[in-house]
Amino acid sequence: MLFFLTSMISAAPLVIDFQDGLSKAAIQKEFNLEIEWVHPLSSDEALAYPKAELTESQIALLNTSPLVEAVEESIRVEAFDAPNDPLYEKQWNFEKIDASYGWDAGAGQGVTVAVIDTGVAPVKDFAPDVILEGVSFVSNEKTATDQNGHGTHVAGTIAQYTNNQYGTSGIAHQANILPIKVLSKNGFGQSEWVAAGIDEAVDRGADILNLSLGGTPSKIIEIATRKALDKGVIVVAAAGNTGRKGVSSPARIEGVIAVSATGPNDTLAPYSSWGKEIFISAPGGDKTIQDGGILQETILPNQDTHDFLPFQGTSMATPHVAGAAAVLLGAGASNADNVKEILQHSATDLGPTAHDPKYGHGRLDIKAAVQRLMLTQHGLSFFLTSLFAFGLASFSRMRLSPVFALSAGSLAGGFFFLPLLGFSAPWWLMKTSSWTDGHAFADGLWESSLIPLLAVFLTLGYRKIRPLGILIGAAWSAQILFQSVLYSESSGLGTWLQFGLSFVLTIFAAMVHRQDKKTPLS
Amino acid sequence: MNVYNGVLKKKDIGAGGWQLVCKDGSVYDLYGNIPQELQNQTVNVKASATGGTGFLMGGPALSVTKIEKAN
């Protein structure tokens, strides 16, 4: 199911954004105004509600004061199934990778993605201020605007305005695009332009470099890329479009996230290059299939007009991954390694199990990636789950020793934390890949939501181990409950159904066990 | 400056581009002003082979300085 946050203005209290750091006392003194912070953590940003209704003159004073950054009505944010961009329904690629989960996770806010390409044209479907001031390294093309259409299309996949009732969506539409022009209007770039562009993007503070380009391996491009990687910048590059084995450079440089392209059917696009360096695959379009291209607004080559055009290429796959990386960084991923780890383990495995030269670790899956990130951030739930499981065990008088109950509860909590988050990879598939990938077995086990159900069912018939099954079921239920209470933004109907199912099953098992204890074993 | 001989093909990648498919099977990406009417013709291409980059990524990139139909 898709969820998307959109805004609906309703009659609501005013919110005042004072200058950062302004204290309650200072506000009282300056405006004769009693306020309360929107949240205890909002005092740094001085975001406040007025305690009493404001008069028009007070509002006018606030609106003109240099100590006030904004005054507006509280905006209610609601979940919708899909953005209202009219062409979203043709963006099969975003549906495929569950891009909407990235929108719920902040859509890359605060992250800068350098699009090192033919430049970026400020077409209508970019939000104001999304495109930063860029730079051109191309001889005789002094500005970073795009005259080809390629760079604008790439930037559009990352950050085209979303839910604006116009055109298409973008994966990380809250991120900033830094246009670094290294390819001319006909798409060609000298290696020194590309190397200088990479250096400049890093100097300007880019968090992610999108390199939808490639060619003959170049020492200076490799040096610039290595410097970027050493500084912790995420570098994402296109595998190439030969349709054969052999990954293009700079994608083949160690540490770079090399991206191959898939089509609407989740098979490798016929033009996509492949090889052992492929890290991940993503939709790049396949125009041999009807409406199989990647649609974004861009300009027409060497013309002053713009349109929504379907492109294909590993160039188009690359910004899907760069956008996903921006989402993860914006949502709190700690660094490039963390982002790569999440992308690797959340990708939907295609082709032979585990890593393979065509799809890498699999096809990009933003839903699973965001959920995996949440897992690492919300480790507290594991502790709470264990504690609650122990409490339940004691309460149920299962006559387990506290140490055993705590161990079992911890185990149960560990088992059931990840399935709650909805990891969807089929566990039996992942399990088989354990022979080739050391991490996959554990992943598969964590990701299987069948296990808690099986645990309860399988132990029902055995009196001695039934308490463990009950404990597991209880821990799973508790985990879901905690998750819903503590992080309610991530709980949907599915979460409550899972909770209900596990809870009812656990109660049932407990009743069976209690009844069974009253009758002698046959 | 080298001269390359092959068939000029249109490549539907990204914003679109041109490739030169040579008799020996090697493929070059061509960047520059390419006349549409030479599509699918055997052509001689004068280009620098300094190893540039581009978005076509179908083969080594050539910056075309002159292209003409081969005799």
PDB file of C-alpha atoms in Angstrom, chain A residues 284-467:
ATOM      1  CA  GLY A 284      16.226   2.137 -15.970  1.00  0.00           C
ATOM      2  CA  GLY A 285      13.383   1.635 -18.399  1.00  0.00           C
ATOM      3  CA  ASP A 286      12.852  -0.702 -21.308  1.00  0.00           C
ATOM      4  CA  LYS A 287      11.248   0.889 -24.321  1.00  0.00           C
ATOM      5  CA  THR A 288      10.785  -2.452 -26.066  1.00  0.00           C
ATOM      6  CA  ILE A 289       7.833  -2.730 -23.656  1.00  0.00           C
ATOM      7  CA  GLN A 290       4.926  -0.314 -24.071  1.00  0.00           C
ATOM      8  CA  ASP A 291       5.223   2.633 -21.663  1.00  0.00           C
ATOM      9  CA  GLY A 292       8.387   0.989 -20.351  1.00  0.00           C
ATOM     10  CA  GLY A 293      10.504   4.144 -20.315  1.00  0.00           C
ATOM     11  CA  ILE A 294      11.302   6.282 -17.297  1.00  0.00           C
ATOM     12  CA  LEU A 295       9.150   9.394 -17.413  1.00  0.00           C
ATOM     13  CA  GLN A 296      10.313  12.784 -16.117  1.00  0.00           C
ATOM     14  CA  GLU A 297      10.040  16.362 -17.234  1.00  0.00           C
ATOM     15  CA  THR A 298      13.031  17.573 -19.173  1.00  0.00           C
ATOM     16  CA  ILE A 299      14.000  19.795 -22.050  1.00  0.00           C
ATOM     17  CA  LEU A 300      14.183  18.782 -25.666  1.00  0.00           C
ATOM     18  CA  PRO A 301      17.756  18.673 -26.976  1.00  0.00           C
ATOM     19  CA  ASN A 302      18.966  22.077 -28.150  1.00  0.00           C
ATOM     20  CA  GLN A 303      15.475  23.520 -27.935  1.00  0.00           C
ATOM     21  CA  ASP A 304      13.918  25.945 -25.552  1.00  0.00           C
ATOM     22  CA  THR A 305      10.906  23.747 -24.803  1.00  0.00           C
ATOM     23  CA  HIS A 306      10.250  21.164 -22.147  1.00  0.00           C
ATOM     24  CA  ASP A 307       8.124  18.047 -21.993  1.00  0.00           C
ATOM     25  CA  PHE A 308       7.622  14.799 -20.106  1.00  0.00           C
ATOM     26  CA  LEU A 309       9.810  12.333 -21.963  1.00  0.00           C
ATOM     27  CA  PRO A 310      10.389   8.618 -21.483  1.00  0.00           C
ATOM     28  CA  PHE A 311      14.120   7.827 -21.412  1.00  0.00           C
ATOM     29  CA  GLN A 312      15.912   4.546 -20.915  1.00  0.00           C
ATOM     30  CA  GLY A 313      19.449   3.695 -19.861  1.00  0.00           C
ATOM     31  CA  THR A 314      21.559   2.827 -16.871  1.00  0.00           C
ATOM     32  CA  SER A 315      21.752   6.619 -16.621  1.00  0.00           C
ATOM     33  CA  MET A 316      18.094   6.490 -15.580  1.00  0.00           C
ATOM     34  CA  ALA A 317      18.613   3.626 -13.108  1.00  0.00           C
ATOM     35  CA  THR A 318      21.428   5.460 -11.310  1.00  0.00           C
ATOM     36  CA  PRO A 319      19.363   8.379  -9.928  1.00  0.00           C
ATOM     37  CA  HIS A 320      16.885   5.905  -8.458  1.00  0.00           C
ATOM     38  CA  VAL A 321      19.694   4.663  -6.237  1.00  0.00           C
ATOM     39  CA  ALA A 322      21.110   8.144  -5.605  1.00  0.00           C
ATOM     40  CA  GLY A 323      17.600   9.252  -4.612  1.00  0.00           C
ATOM     41  CA  ALA A 324      17.206   6.285  -2.285  1.00  0.00           C
ATOM     42  CA  ALA A 325      20.582   7.061  -0.716  1.00  0.00           C
ATOM     43  CA  ALA A 326      19.395  10.650  -0.178  1.00  0.00           C
ATOM     44  CA  VAL A 327      16.235   9.372   1.508  1.00  0.00           C
ATOM     45  CA  LEU A 328      18.289   7.188   3.836  1.00  0.00           C
ATOM     46  CA  LEU A 329      20.778   9.933   4.693  1.00  0.00           C
ATOM     47  CA  GLY A 330      17.946  12.390   5.265  1.00  0.00           C
ATOM     48  CA  ALA A 331      16.188   9.918   7.532  1.00  0.00           C
ATOM     49  CA  GLY A 332      19.235   9.480   9.709  1.00  0.00           C
ATOM     50  CA  ALA A 333      21.552   6.914   8.135  1.00  0.00           C
ATOM     51  CA  SER A 334      24.906   7.533   9.749  1.00  0.00           C
ATOM     52  CA  ASN A 335      27.296   7.450   6.803  1.00  0.00           C
ATOM     53  CA  ALA A 336      28.068   6.042   3.369  1.00  0.00           C
ATOM     54  CA  ASP A 337      28.854   2.579   4.729  1.00  0.00           C
ATOM     55  CA  ASN A 338      25.552   2.522   6.591  1.00  0.00           C
ATOM     56  CA  VAL A 339      23.684   3.503   3.424  1.00  0.00           C
ATOM     57  CA  LYS A 340      25.458   0.824   1.389  1.00  0.00           C
ATOM     58  CA  GLU A 341      24.787  -1.811   4.018  1.00  0.00           C
ATOM     59  CA  ILE A 342      21.098  -0.923   4.040  1.00  0.00           C
ATOM     60  CA  LEU A 343      20.816  -0.864   0.248  1.00  0.00           C
ATOM     61  CA  GLN A 344      22.612  -4.191   0.000  1.00  0.00           C
ATOM     62  CA  HIS A 345      20.481  -6.048   2.514  1.00  0.00           C
ATOM     63  CA  SER A 346      17.159  -4.512   1.574  1.00  0.00           C
ATOM     64  CA  ALA A 347      17.366  -5.065  -2.174  1.00  0.00           C
ATOM     65  CA  THR A 348      14.910  -7.524  -3.689  1.00  0.00           C
ATOM     66  CA  ASP A 349      16.942 -10.481  -4.849  1.00  0.00           C
ATOM     67  CA  LEU A 350      16.591 -11.113  -8.584  1.00  0.00           C
ATOM     68  CA  GLY A 351      18.266 -13.727 -10.742  1.00  0.00           C
ATOM     69  CA  PRO A 352      20.473 -16.260  -8.968  1.00  0.00           C
ATOM     70  CA  THR A 353      20.229 -16.030  -5.190  1.00  0.00           C
ATOM     71  CA  ALA A 354      22.460 -13.530  -3.393  1.00  0.00           C
ATOM     72  CA  HIS A 355      24.904 -11.345  -5.329  1.00  0.00           C
ATOM     73  CA  ASP A 356      25.143 -11.922  -9.035  1.00  0.00           C
ATOM     74  CA  PRO A 357      26.782  -9.980 -11.862  1.00  0.00           C
ATOM     75  CA  LYS A 358      23.536  -8.840 -13.488  1.00  0.00           C
ATOM     76  CA  TYR A 359      21.473  -7.558 -10.575  1.00  0.00           C
ATOM     77  CA  GLY A 360      24.165  -7.149  -7.915  1.00  0.00           C
ATOM     78  CA  HIS A 361      22.577  -7.597  -4.506  1.00  0.00           C
ATOM     79  CA  GLY A 362      19.166  -7.218  -6.106  1.00  0.00           C
ATOM     80  CA  ARG A 363      16.737  -4.573  -7.302  1.00  0.00           C
ATOM     81  CA  LEU A 364      16.416  -1.419  -5.220  1.00  0.00           C
ATOM     82  CA  ASP A 365      13.568  -1.567  -2.679  1.00  0.00           C
ATOM     83  CA  ILE A 366      13.017   1.701  -0.827  1.00  0.00           C
ATOM     84  CA  LYS A 367      10.332   0.297   1.450  1.00  0.00           C
ATOM     85  CA  ALA A 368      12.628  -2.397   2.792  1.00  0.00           C
ATOM     86  CA  ALA A 369      15.529   0.060   2.945  1.00  0.00           C
ATOM     87  CA  VAL A 370      13.613   2.565   5.063  1.00  0.00           C
ATOM     88  CA  GLN A 371      12.342  -0.209   7.306  1.00  0.00           C
ATOM     89  CA  ARG A 372      15.844  -1.520   7.783  1.00  0.00           C
ATOM     90  CA  LEU A 373      17.030   1.957   8.723  1.00  0.00           C
ATOM     91  CA  MET A 374      14.212   2.268  11.248  1.00  0.00           C
ATOM     92  CA  LEU A 375      15.284  -0.995  12.771  1.00  0.00           C
ATOM     93  CA  THR A 376      18.779   0.251  13.444  1.00  0.00           C
ATOM     94  CA  GLN A 377      17.441   3.495  14.876  1.00  0.00           C
ATOM     95  CA  HIS A 378      14.801   1.961  17.090  1.00  0.00           C
ATOM     96  CA  GLY A 379      16.866  -0.643  18.930  1.00  0.00           C
ATOM     97  CA  LEU A 380      15.158   0.439  22.128  1.00  0.00           C
ATOM     98  CA  SER A 381      12.170  -1.624  21.117  1.00  0.00           C
ATOM     99  CA  PHE A 382      14.265  -4.749  21.394  1.00  0.00           C
ATOM    100  CA  PHE A 383      14.992  -4.050  25.036  1.00  0.00           C
ATOM    101  CA  LEU A 384      11.389  -3.162  25.766  1.00  0.00           C
ATOM    102  CA  THR A 385      10.204  -6.289  24.032  1.00  0.00           C
ATOM    103  CA  SER A 386      12.490  -8.471  26.097  1.00  0.00           C
ATOM    104  CA  LEU A 387      11.441  -6.751  29.287  1.00  0.00           C
ATOM    105  CA  PHE A 388       7.785  -7.091  28.462  1.00  0.00           C
ATOM    106  CA  ALA A 389       8.224 -10.724  27.496  1.00  0.00           C
ATOM    107  CA  PHE A 390       9.880 -11.378  30.850  1.00  0.00           C
ATOM    108  CA  GLY A 391       7.077  -9.586  32.623  1.00  0.00           C
ATOM    109  CA  LEU A 392       4.483 -11.604  30.799  1.00  0.00           C
ATOM    110  CA  ALA A 393       6.324 -14.813  31.577  1.00  0.00           C
ATOM    111  CA  SER A 394       6.385 -14.032  35.280  1.00  0.00           C
ATOM    112  CA  PHE A 395       2.798 -12.870  35.263  1.00  0.00           C
ATOM    113  CA  SER A 396       1.694 -16.075  33.596  1.00  0.00           C
ATOM    114  CA  ARG A 397       3.366 -18.082  36.362  1.00  0.00           C
ATOM    115  CA  MET A 398       4.964 -20.376  33.900  1.00  0.00           C
ATOM    116  CA  ARG A 399       7.379 -21.555  36.550  1.00  0.00           C
ATOM    117  CA  LEU A 400      10.339 -20.592  34.459  1.00  0.00           C
ATOM    118  CA  SER A 401      13.421 -19.312  36.181  1.00  0.00           C
ATOM    119  CA  PRO A 402      13.849 -15.555  35.727  1.00  0.00           C
ATOM    120  CA  VAL A 403      17.117 -16.121  33.866  1.00  0.00           C
ATOM    121  CA  PHE A 404      15.492 -18.558  31.480  1.00  0.00           C
ATOM    122  CA  ALA A 405      12.471 -16.348  30.994  1.00  0.00           C
ATOM    123  CA  LEU A 406      14.663 -13.340  30.280  1.00  0.00           C
ATOM    124  CA  SER A 407      16.803 -15.327  27.837  1.00  0.00           C
ATOM    125  CA  ALA A 408      13.787 -16.720  26.081  1.00  0.00           C
ATOM    126  CA  GLY A 409      12.141 -13.313  26.029  1.00  0.00           C
ATOM    127  CA  SER A 410      15.248 -11.737  24.536  1.00  0.00           C
ATOM    128  CA  LEU A 411      15.436 -14.458  21.950  1.00  0.00           C
ATOM    129  CA  ALA A 412      11.792 -14.000  21.134  1.00  0.00           C
ATOM    130  CA  GLY A 413      12.191 -10.249  20.960  1.00  0.00           C
ATOM    131  CA  GLY A 414      15.133 -10.669  18.623  1.00  0.00           C
ATOM    132  CA  PHE A 415      13.215 -13.021  16.416  1.00  0.00           C
ATOM    133  CA  PHE A 416      10.206 -10.840  16.085  1.00  0.00           C
ATOM    134  CA  PHE A 417      11.485  -7.368  15.865  1.00  0.00           C
ATOM    135  CA  LEU A 418      12.375  -7.489  12.202  1.00  0.00           C
ATOM    136  CA  PRO A 419       9.307  -9.260  10.872  1.00  0.00           C
ATOM    137  CA  LEU A 420       7.225  -6.568  12.469  1.00  0.00           C
ATOM    138  CA  LEU A 421       8.929  -4.030  10.307  1.00  0.00           C
ATOM    139  CA  GLY A 422       7.600  -5.835   7.296  1.00  0.00           C
ATOM    140  CA  PHE A 423      10.732  -7.203   5.656  1.00  0.00           C
ATOM    141  CA  SER A 424       9.288  -9.056   2.787  1.00  0.00           C
ATOM    142  CA  ALA A 425      12.031 -11.207   1.281  1.00  0.00           C
ATOM    143  CA  PRO A 426      10.871 -14.820   1.288  1.00  0.00           C
ATOM    144  CA  TRP A 427      12.824 -16.417   4.079  1.00  0.00           C
ATOM    145  CA  TRP A 428      13.145 -19.801   2.453  1.00  0.00           C
ATOM    146  CA  LEU A 429      14.778 -18.129  -0.535  1.00  0.00           C
ATOM    147  CA  MET A 430      17.140 -16.156   1.646  1.00  0.00           C
ATOM    148  CA  LYS A 431      17.954 -19.236   3.624  1.00  0.00           C
ATOM    149  CA  THR A 432      19.253 -21.067   0.585  1.00  0.00           C
ATOM    150  CA  SER A 433      21.534 -18.168  -0.158  1.00  0.00           C
ATOM    151  CA  SER A 434      23.285 -18.655   3.184  1.00  0.00           C
ATOM    152  CA  TRP A 435      25.722 -20.967   1.456  1.00  0.00           C
ATOM    153  CA  THR A 436      27.004 -18.143  -0.681  1.00  0.00           C
ATOM    154  CA  ASP A 437      26.428 -15.109   1.507  1.00  0.00           C
ATOM    155  CA  GLY A 438      27.361 -15.201   5.172  1.00  0.00           C
ATOM    156  CA  HIS A 439      24.740 -12.664   6.196  1.00  0.00           C
ATOM    157  CA  ALA A 440      21.786 -13.935   4.282  1.00  0.00           C
ATOM    158  CA  PHE A 441      20.764 -16.714   6.614  1.00  0.00           C
ATOM    159  CA  ALA A 442      20.321 -14.403   9.578  1.00  0.00           C
ATOM    160  CA  ASP A 443      18.536 -11.894   7.379  1.00  0.00           C
ATOM    161  CA  GLY A 444      16.161 -14.533   6.136  1.00  0.00           C
ATOM    162  CA  LEU A 445      15.434 -15.741   9.619  1.00  0.00           C
ATOM    163  CA  TRP A 446      14.772 -12.230  10.888  1.00  0.00           C
ATOM    164  CA  GLU A 447      12.691 -11.398   7.903  1.00  0.00           C
ATOM    165  CA  SER A 448      10.324 -14.326   8.177  1.00  0.00           C
ATOM    166  CA  SER A 449       7.089 -13.407   9.841  1.00  0.00           C
ATOM    167  CA  LEU A 450       6.082 -17.052   9.629  1.00  0.00           C
ATOM    168  CA  ILE A 451       8.364 -18.008  12.472  1.00  0.00           C
ATOM    169  CA  PRO A 452       6.339 -16.654  15.403  1.00  0.00           C
ATOM    170  CA  LEU A 453       3.221 -18.312  14.091  1.00  0.00           C
ATOM    171  CA  LEU A 454       5.057 -21.572  13.534  1.00  0.00           C
ATOM    172  CA  ALA A 455       6.629 -21.387  16.971  1.00  0.00           C
ATOM    173  CA  VAL A 456       3.276 -21.192  18.682  1.00  0.00           C
ATOM    174  CA  PHE A 457       1.655 -23.810  16.492  1.00  0.00           C
ATOM    175  CA  LEU A 458       4.522 -26.271  16.705  1.00  0.00           C
ATOM    176  CA  THR A 459       4.783 -26.066  20.468  1.00  0.00           C
ATOM    177  CA  LEU A 460       1.060 -26.414  21.058  1.00  0.00           C
ATOM    178  CA  GLY A 461       1.282 -30.185  21.007  1.00  0.00           C
ATOM    179  CA  TYR A 462       4.208 -30.470  23.414  1.00  0.00           C
ATOM    180  CA  ARG A 463       3.443 -29.584  26.975  1.00  0.00           C
ATOM    181  CA  LYS A 464       7.026 -29.104  28.115  1.00  0.00           C
ATOM    182  CA  ILE A 465       8.070 -26.605  25.473  1.00  0.00           C
ATOM    183  CA  ARG A 466       4.671 -24.997  25.017  1.00  0.00           C
ATOM    184  CA  PRO A 467       5.518 -22.163  27.451  1.00  0.00           C
TER     185      PRO A 467
END
